[in-house]
PDB file of C-alpha atoms in Angstrom:
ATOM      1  CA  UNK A 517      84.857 111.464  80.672  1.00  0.00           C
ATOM      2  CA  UNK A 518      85.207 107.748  79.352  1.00  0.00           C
ATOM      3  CA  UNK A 519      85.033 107.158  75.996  1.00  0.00           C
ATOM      4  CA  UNK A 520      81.706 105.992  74.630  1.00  0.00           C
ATOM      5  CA  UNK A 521      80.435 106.345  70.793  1.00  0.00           C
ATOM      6  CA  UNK A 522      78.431 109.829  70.502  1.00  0.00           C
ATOM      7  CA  UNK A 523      78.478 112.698  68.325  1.00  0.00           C
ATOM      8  CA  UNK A 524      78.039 116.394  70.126  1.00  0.00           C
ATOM      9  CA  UNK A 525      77.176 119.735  68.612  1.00  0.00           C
ATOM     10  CA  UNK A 526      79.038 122.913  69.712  1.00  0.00           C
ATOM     11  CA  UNK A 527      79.839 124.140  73.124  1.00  0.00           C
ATOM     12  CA  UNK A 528      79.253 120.624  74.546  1.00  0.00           C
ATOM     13  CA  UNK A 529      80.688 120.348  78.350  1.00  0.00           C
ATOM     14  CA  UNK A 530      80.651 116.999  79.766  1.00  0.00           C
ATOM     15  CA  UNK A 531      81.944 116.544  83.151  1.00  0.00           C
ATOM     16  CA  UNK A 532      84.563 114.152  84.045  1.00  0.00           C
ATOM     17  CA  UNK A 533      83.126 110.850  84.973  1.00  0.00           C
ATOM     18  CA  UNK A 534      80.714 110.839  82.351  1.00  0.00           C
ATOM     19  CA  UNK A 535      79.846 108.102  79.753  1.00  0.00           C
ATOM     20  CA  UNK A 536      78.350 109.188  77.009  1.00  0.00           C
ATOM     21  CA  UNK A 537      77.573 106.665  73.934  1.00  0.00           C
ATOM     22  CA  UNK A 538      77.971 103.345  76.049  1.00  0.00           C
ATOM     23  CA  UNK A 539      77.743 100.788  73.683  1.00  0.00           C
ATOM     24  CA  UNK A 540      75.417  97.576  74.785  1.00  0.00           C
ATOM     25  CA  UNK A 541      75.564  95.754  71.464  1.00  0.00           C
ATOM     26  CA  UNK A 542      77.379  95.723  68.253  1.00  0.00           C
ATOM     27  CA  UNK A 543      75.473  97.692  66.195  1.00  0.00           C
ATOM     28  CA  UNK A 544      74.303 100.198  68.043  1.00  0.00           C
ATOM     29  CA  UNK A 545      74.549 104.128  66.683  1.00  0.00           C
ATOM     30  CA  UNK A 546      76.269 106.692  68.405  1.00  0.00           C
ATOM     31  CA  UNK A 547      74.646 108.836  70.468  1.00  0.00           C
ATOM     32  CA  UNK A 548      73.800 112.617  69.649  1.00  0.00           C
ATOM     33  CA  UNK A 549      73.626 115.773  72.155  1.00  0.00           C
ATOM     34  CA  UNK A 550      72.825 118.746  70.284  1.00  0.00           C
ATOM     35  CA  UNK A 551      74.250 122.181  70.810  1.00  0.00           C
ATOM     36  CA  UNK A 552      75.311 123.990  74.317  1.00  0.00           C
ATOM     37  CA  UNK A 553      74.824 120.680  76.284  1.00  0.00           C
ATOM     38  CA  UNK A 554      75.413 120.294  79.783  1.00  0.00           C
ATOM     39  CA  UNK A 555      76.203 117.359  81.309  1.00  0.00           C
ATOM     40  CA  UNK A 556      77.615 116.838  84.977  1.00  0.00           C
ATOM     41  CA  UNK A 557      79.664 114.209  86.463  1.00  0.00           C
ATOM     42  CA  UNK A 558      78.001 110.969  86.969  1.00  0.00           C
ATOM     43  CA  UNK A 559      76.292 110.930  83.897  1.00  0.00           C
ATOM     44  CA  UNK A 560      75.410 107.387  81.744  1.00  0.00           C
ATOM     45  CA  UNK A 561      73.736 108.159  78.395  1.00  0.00           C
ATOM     46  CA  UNK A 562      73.566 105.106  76.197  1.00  0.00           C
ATOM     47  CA  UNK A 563      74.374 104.628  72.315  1.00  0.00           C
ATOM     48  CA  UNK A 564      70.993 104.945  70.369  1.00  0.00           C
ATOM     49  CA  UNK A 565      69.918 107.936  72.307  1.00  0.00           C
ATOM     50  CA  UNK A 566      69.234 111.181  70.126  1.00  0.00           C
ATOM     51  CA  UNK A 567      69.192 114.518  72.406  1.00  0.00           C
ATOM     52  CA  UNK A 568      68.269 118.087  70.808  1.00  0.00           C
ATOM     53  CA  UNK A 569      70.223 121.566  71.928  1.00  0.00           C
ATOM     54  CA  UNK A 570      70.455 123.032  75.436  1.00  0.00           C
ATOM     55  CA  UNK A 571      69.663 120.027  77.337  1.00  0.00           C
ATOM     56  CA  UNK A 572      71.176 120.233  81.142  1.00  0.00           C
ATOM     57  CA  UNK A 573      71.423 117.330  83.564  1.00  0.00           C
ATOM     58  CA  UNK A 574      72.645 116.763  86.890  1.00  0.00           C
ATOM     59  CA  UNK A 575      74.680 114.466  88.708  1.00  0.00           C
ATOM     60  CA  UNK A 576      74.363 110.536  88.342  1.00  0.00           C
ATOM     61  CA  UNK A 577      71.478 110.617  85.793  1.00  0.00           C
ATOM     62  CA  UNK A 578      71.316 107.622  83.691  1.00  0.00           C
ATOM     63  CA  UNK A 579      69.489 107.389  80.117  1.00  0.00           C
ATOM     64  CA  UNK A 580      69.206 104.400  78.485  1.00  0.00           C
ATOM     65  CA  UNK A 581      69.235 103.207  75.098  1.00  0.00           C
ATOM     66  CA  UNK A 582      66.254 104.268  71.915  1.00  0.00           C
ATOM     67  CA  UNK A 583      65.996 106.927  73.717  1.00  0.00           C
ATOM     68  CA  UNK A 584      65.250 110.749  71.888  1.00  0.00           C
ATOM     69  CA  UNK A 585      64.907 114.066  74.048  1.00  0.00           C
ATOM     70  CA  UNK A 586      64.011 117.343  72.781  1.00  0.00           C
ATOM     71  CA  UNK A 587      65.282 120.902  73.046  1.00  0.00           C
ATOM     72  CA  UNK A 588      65.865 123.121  75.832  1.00  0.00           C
ATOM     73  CA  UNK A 589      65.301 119.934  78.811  1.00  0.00           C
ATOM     74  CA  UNK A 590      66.725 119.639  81.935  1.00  0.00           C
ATOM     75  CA  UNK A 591      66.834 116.239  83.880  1.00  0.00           C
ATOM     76  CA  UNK A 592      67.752 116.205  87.468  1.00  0.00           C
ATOM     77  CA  UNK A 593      70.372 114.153  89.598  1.00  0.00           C
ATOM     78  CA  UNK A 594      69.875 110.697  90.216  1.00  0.00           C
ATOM     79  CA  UNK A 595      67.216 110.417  87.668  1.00  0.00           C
ATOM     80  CA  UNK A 596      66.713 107.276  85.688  1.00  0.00           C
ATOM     81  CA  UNK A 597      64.910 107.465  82.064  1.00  0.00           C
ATOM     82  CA  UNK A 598      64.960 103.590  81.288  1.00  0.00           C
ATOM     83  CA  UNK A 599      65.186 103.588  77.331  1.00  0.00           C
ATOM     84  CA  UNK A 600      63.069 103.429  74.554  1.00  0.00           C
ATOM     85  CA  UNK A 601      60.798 106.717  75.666  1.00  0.00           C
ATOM     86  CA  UNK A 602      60.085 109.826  73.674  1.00  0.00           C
ATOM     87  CA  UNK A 603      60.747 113.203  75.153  1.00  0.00           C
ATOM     88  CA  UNK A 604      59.166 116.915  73.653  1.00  0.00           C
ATOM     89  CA  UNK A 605      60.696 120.106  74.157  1.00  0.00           C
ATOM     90  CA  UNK A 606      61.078 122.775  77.133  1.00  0.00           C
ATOM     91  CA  UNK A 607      60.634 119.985  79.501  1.00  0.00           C
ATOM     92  CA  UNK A 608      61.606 119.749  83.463  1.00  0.00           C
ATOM     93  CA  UNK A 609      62.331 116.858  85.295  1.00  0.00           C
ATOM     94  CA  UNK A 610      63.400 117.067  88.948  1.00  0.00           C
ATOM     95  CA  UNK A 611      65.876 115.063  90.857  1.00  0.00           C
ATOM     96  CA  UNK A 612      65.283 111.443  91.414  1.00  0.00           C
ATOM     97  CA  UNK A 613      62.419 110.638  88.758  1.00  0.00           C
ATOM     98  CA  UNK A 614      62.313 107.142  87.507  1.00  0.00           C
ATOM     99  CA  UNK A 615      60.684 106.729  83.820  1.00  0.00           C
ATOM    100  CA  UNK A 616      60.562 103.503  82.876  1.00  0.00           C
ATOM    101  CA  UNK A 617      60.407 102.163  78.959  1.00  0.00           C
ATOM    102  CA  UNK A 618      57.585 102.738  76.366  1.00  0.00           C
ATOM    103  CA  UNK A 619      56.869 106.197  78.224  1.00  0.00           C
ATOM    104  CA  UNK A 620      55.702 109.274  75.833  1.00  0.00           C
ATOM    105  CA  UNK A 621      56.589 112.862  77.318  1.00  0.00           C
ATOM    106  CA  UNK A 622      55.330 116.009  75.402  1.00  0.00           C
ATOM    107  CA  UNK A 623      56.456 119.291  75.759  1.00  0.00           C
ATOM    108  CA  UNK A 624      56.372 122.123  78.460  1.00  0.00           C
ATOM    109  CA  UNK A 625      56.391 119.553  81.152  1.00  0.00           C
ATOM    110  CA  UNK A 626      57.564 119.935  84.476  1.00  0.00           C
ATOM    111  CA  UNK A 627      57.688 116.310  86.639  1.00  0.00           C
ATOM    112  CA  UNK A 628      58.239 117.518  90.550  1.00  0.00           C
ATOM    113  CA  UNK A 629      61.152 115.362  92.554  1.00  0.00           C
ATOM    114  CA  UNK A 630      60.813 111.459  92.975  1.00  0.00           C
ATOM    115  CA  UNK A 631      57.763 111.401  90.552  1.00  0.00           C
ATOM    116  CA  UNK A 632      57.618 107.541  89.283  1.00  0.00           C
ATOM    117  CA  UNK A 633      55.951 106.396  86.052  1.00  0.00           C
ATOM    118  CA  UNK A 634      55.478 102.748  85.530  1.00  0.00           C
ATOM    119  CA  UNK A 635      54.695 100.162  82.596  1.00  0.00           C
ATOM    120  CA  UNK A 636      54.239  96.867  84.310  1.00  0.00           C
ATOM    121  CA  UNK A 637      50.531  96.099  85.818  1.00  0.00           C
ATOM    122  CA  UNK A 638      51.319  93.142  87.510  1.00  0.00           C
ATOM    123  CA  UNK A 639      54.770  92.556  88.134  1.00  0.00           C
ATOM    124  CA  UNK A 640      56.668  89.089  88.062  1.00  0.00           C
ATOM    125  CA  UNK A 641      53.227  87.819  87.395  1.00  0.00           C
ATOM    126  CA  UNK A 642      51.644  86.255  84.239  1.00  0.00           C
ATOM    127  CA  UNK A 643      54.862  86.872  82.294  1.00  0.00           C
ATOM    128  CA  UNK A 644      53.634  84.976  78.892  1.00  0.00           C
ATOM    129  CA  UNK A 645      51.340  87.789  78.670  1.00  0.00           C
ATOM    130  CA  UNK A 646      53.665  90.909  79.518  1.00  0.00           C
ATOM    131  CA  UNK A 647      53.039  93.920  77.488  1.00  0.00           C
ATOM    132  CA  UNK A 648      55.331  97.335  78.875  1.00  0.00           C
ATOM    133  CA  UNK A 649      53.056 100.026  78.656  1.00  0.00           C
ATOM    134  CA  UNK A 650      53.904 103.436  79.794  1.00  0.00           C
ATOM    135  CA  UNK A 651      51.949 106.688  80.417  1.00  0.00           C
ATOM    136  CA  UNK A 652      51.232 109.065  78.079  1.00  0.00           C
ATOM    137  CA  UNK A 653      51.914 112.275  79.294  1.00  0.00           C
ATOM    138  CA  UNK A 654      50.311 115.017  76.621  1.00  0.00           C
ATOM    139  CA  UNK A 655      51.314 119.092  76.914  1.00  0.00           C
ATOM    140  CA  UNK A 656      51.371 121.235  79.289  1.00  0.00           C
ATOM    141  CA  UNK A 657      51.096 118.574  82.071  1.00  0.00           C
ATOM    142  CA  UNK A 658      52.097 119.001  85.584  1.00  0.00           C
ATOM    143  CA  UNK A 659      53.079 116.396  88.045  1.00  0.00           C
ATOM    144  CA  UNK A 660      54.122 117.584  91.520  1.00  0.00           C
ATOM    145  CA  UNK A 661      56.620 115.744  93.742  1.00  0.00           C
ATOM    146  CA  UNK A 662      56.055 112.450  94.676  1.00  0.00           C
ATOM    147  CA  UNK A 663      53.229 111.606  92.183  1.00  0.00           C
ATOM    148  CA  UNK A 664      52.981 107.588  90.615  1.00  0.00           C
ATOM    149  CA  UNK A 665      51.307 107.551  87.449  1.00  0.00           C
ATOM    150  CA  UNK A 666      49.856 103.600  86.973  1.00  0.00           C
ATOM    151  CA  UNK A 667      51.018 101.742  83.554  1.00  0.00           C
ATOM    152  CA  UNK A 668      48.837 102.760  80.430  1.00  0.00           C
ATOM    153  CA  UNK A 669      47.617 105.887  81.656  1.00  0.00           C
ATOM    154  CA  UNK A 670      47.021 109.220  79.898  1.00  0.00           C
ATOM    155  CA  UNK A 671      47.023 112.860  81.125  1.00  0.00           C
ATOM    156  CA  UNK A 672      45.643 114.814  79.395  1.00  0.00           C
ATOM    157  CA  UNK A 673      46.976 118.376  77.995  1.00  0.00           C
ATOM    158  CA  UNK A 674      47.236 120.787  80.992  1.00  0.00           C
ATOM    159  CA  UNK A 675      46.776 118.904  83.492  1.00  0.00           C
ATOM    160  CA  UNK A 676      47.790 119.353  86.879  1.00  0.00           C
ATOM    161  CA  UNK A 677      48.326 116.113  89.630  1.00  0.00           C
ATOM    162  CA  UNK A 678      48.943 117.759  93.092  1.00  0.00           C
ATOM    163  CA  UNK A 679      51.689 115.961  95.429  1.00  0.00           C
ATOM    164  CA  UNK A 680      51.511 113.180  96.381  1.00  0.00           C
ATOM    165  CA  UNK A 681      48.718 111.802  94.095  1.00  0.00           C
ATOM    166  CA  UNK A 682      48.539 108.412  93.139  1.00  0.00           C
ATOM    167  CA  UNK A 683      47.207 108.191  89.202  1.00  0.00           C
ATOM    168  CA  UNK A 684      45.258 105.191  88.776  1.00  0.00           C
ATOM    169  CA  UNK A 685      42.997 106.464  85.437  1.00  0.00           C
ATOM    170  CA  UNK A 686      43.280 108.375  82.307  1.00  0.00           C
ATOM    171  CA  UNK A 687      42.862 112.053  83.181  1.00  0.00           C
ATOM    172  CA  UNK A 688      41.114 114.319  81.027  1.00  0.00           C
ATOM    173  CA  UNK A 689      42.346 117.438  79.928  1.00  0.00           C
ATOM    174  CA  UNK A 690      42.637 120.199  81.979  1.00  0.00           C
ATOM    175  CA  UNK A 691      42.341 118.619  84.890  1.00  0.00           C
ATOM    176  CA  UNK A 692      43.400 119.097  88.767  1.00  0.00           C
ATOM    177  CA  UNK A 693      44.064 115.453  90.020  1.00  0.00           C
ATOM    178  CA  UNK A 694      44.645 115.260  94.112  1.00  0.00           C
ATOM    179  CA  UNK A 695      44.795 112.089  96.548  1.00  0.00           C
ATOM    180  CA  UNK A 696      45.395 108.211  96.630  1.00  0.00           C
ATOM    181  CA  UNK A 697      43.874 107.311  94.357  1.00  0.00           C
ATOM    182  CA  UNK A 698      43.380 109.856  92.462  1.00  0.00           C
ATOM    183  CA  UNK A 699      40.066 112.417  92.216  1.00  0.00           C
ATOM    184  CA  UNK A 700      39.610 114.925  89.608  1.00  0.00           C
ATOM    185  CA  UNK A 701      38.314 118.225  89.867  1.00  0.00           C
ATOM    186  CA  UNK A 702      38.044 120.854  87.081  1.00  0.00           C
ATOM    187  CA  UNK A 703      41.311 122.733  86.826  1.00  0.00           C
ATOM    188  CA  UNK A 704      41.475 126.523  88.514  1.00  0.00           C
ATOM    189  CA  UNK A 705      41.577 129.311  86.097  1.00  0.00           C
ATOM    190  CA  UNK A 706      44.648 130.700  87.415  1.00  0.00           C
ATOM    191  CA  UNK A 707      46.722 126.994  86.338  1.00  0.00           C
ATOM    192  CA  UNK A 708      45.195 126.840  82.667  1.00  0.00           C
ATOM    193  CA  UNK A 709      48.428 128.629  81.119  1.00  0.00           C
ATOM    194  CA  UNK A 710      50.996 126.115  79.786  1.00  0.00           C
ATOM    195  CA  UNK A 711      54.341 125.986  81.557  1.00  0.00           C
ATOM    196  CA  UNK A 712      56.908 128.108  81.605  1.00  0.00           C
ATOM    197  CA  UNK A 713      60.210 128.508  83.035  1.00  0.00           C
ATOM    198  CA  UNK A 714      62.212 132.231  82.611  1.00  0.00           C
ATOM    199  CA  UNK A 715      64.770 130.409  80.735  1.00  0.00           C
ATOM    200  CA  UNK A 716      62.528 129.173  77.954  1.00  0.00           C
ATOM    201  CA  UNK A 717      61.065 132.450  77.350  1.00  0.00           C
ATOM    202  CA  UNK A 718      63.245 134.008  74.631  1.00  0.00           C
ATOM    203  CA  UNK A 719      63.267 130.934  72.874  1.00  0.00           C
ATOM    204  CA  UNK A 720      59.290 130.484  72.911  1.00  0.00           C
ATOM    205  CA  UNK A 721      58.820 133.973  72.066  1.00  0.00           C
ATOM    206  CA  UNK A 722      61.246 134.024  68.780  1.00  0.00           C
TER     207      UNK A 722
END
């Protein structure tokens, strides 16, 4: 691992060929990785970046700066969470995700492989008026591989976009979203439980 400026709780194991706390300006504040972390070769995760306990990644993920991430979430190789973006707890992400800045995450999430959330609505155009503005992804939402979600949008809680579905509208809750663009349809019964993985069990049973 290269040194960087961060702060880890116990049983931290960070690969070799890790930075963690890469400092981009002066003043910046170390990051922090709470308790068991896991985090595999490859690995950038900027100063500024506050992470809670159990969080996993894997290979080549990069996190940028103003960044804070919850407990018990996994992020997958080669993803890219672009700074400034708030992260809940007992979230998935798969491999090769891109999550660009001003992006809002809540908890029991699961984001399917090379899902892409955007901010910009017009991009390298009308710059004097550009505004990032990410989705808003609220509890319990599912987004299956290959899914774009359009800048500004909002799922809403329990939700569930089917692969390959381009998101072009705020979604109300409980929702099933399929196609390009994207057409709703009330959710099926048997997809109105929240998400759960086996490992988050104990803890969401305590």
């Amino acid at each position: 691992m290269q040194e960087g400026l961060f702060e880890a709780g116990e049983d931290c194991r960070i690969q070799t060929g890790c930075i963690v706390g890469l400092k981009y300006r002066d003043d910046c504040r170390p990051a922090v990785l709470g308790k068991g972390a896991r985090i595999r070769a490859g690995t950038i995760i900027y100063a500024d970046v506050v992470i809670g306990d159990d969080f996993q990644t894997g290979h080549h993920v990069m996190i940028r700066e103003k960044t804070a991430i919850g407990h018990h979430v996994v992020v997958g190789t080669n993803t890219v969470i672009d700074g400034q973006v708030s992260i809940g707890d007992f979230v998935k992400i798969e491999s090769n995700c891109y999550i660009p800045t001003n992006v809002t995450v809540g908890s029991r999430i699961f984001l399917g492989p090379n899902v892409t959330l955007t901010n910009d609505r017009y991009p390298l155009k009308m710059r004097d008026q550009y505004r990032p503005e990410g989705p808003v992804l609220e509890d319990g939402v599912t987004l299956g591989a290959g899914v774009i979600v359009c800048p500004g949008v909002r799922i809403g809680e329990g939700s569930f976009v089917a692969a390959g579905a381009v998101v072009t509208k705020d979604v109300p809750p409980r929702t099933m979203v399929k196609g390009v663009p994207g057409r709703f349809s009330p959710l099926p019964e048997k997809l109105r439980e929240l998400n759960i993985a086996l490992s988050w069990m104990k803890y969401l049973k305590a």
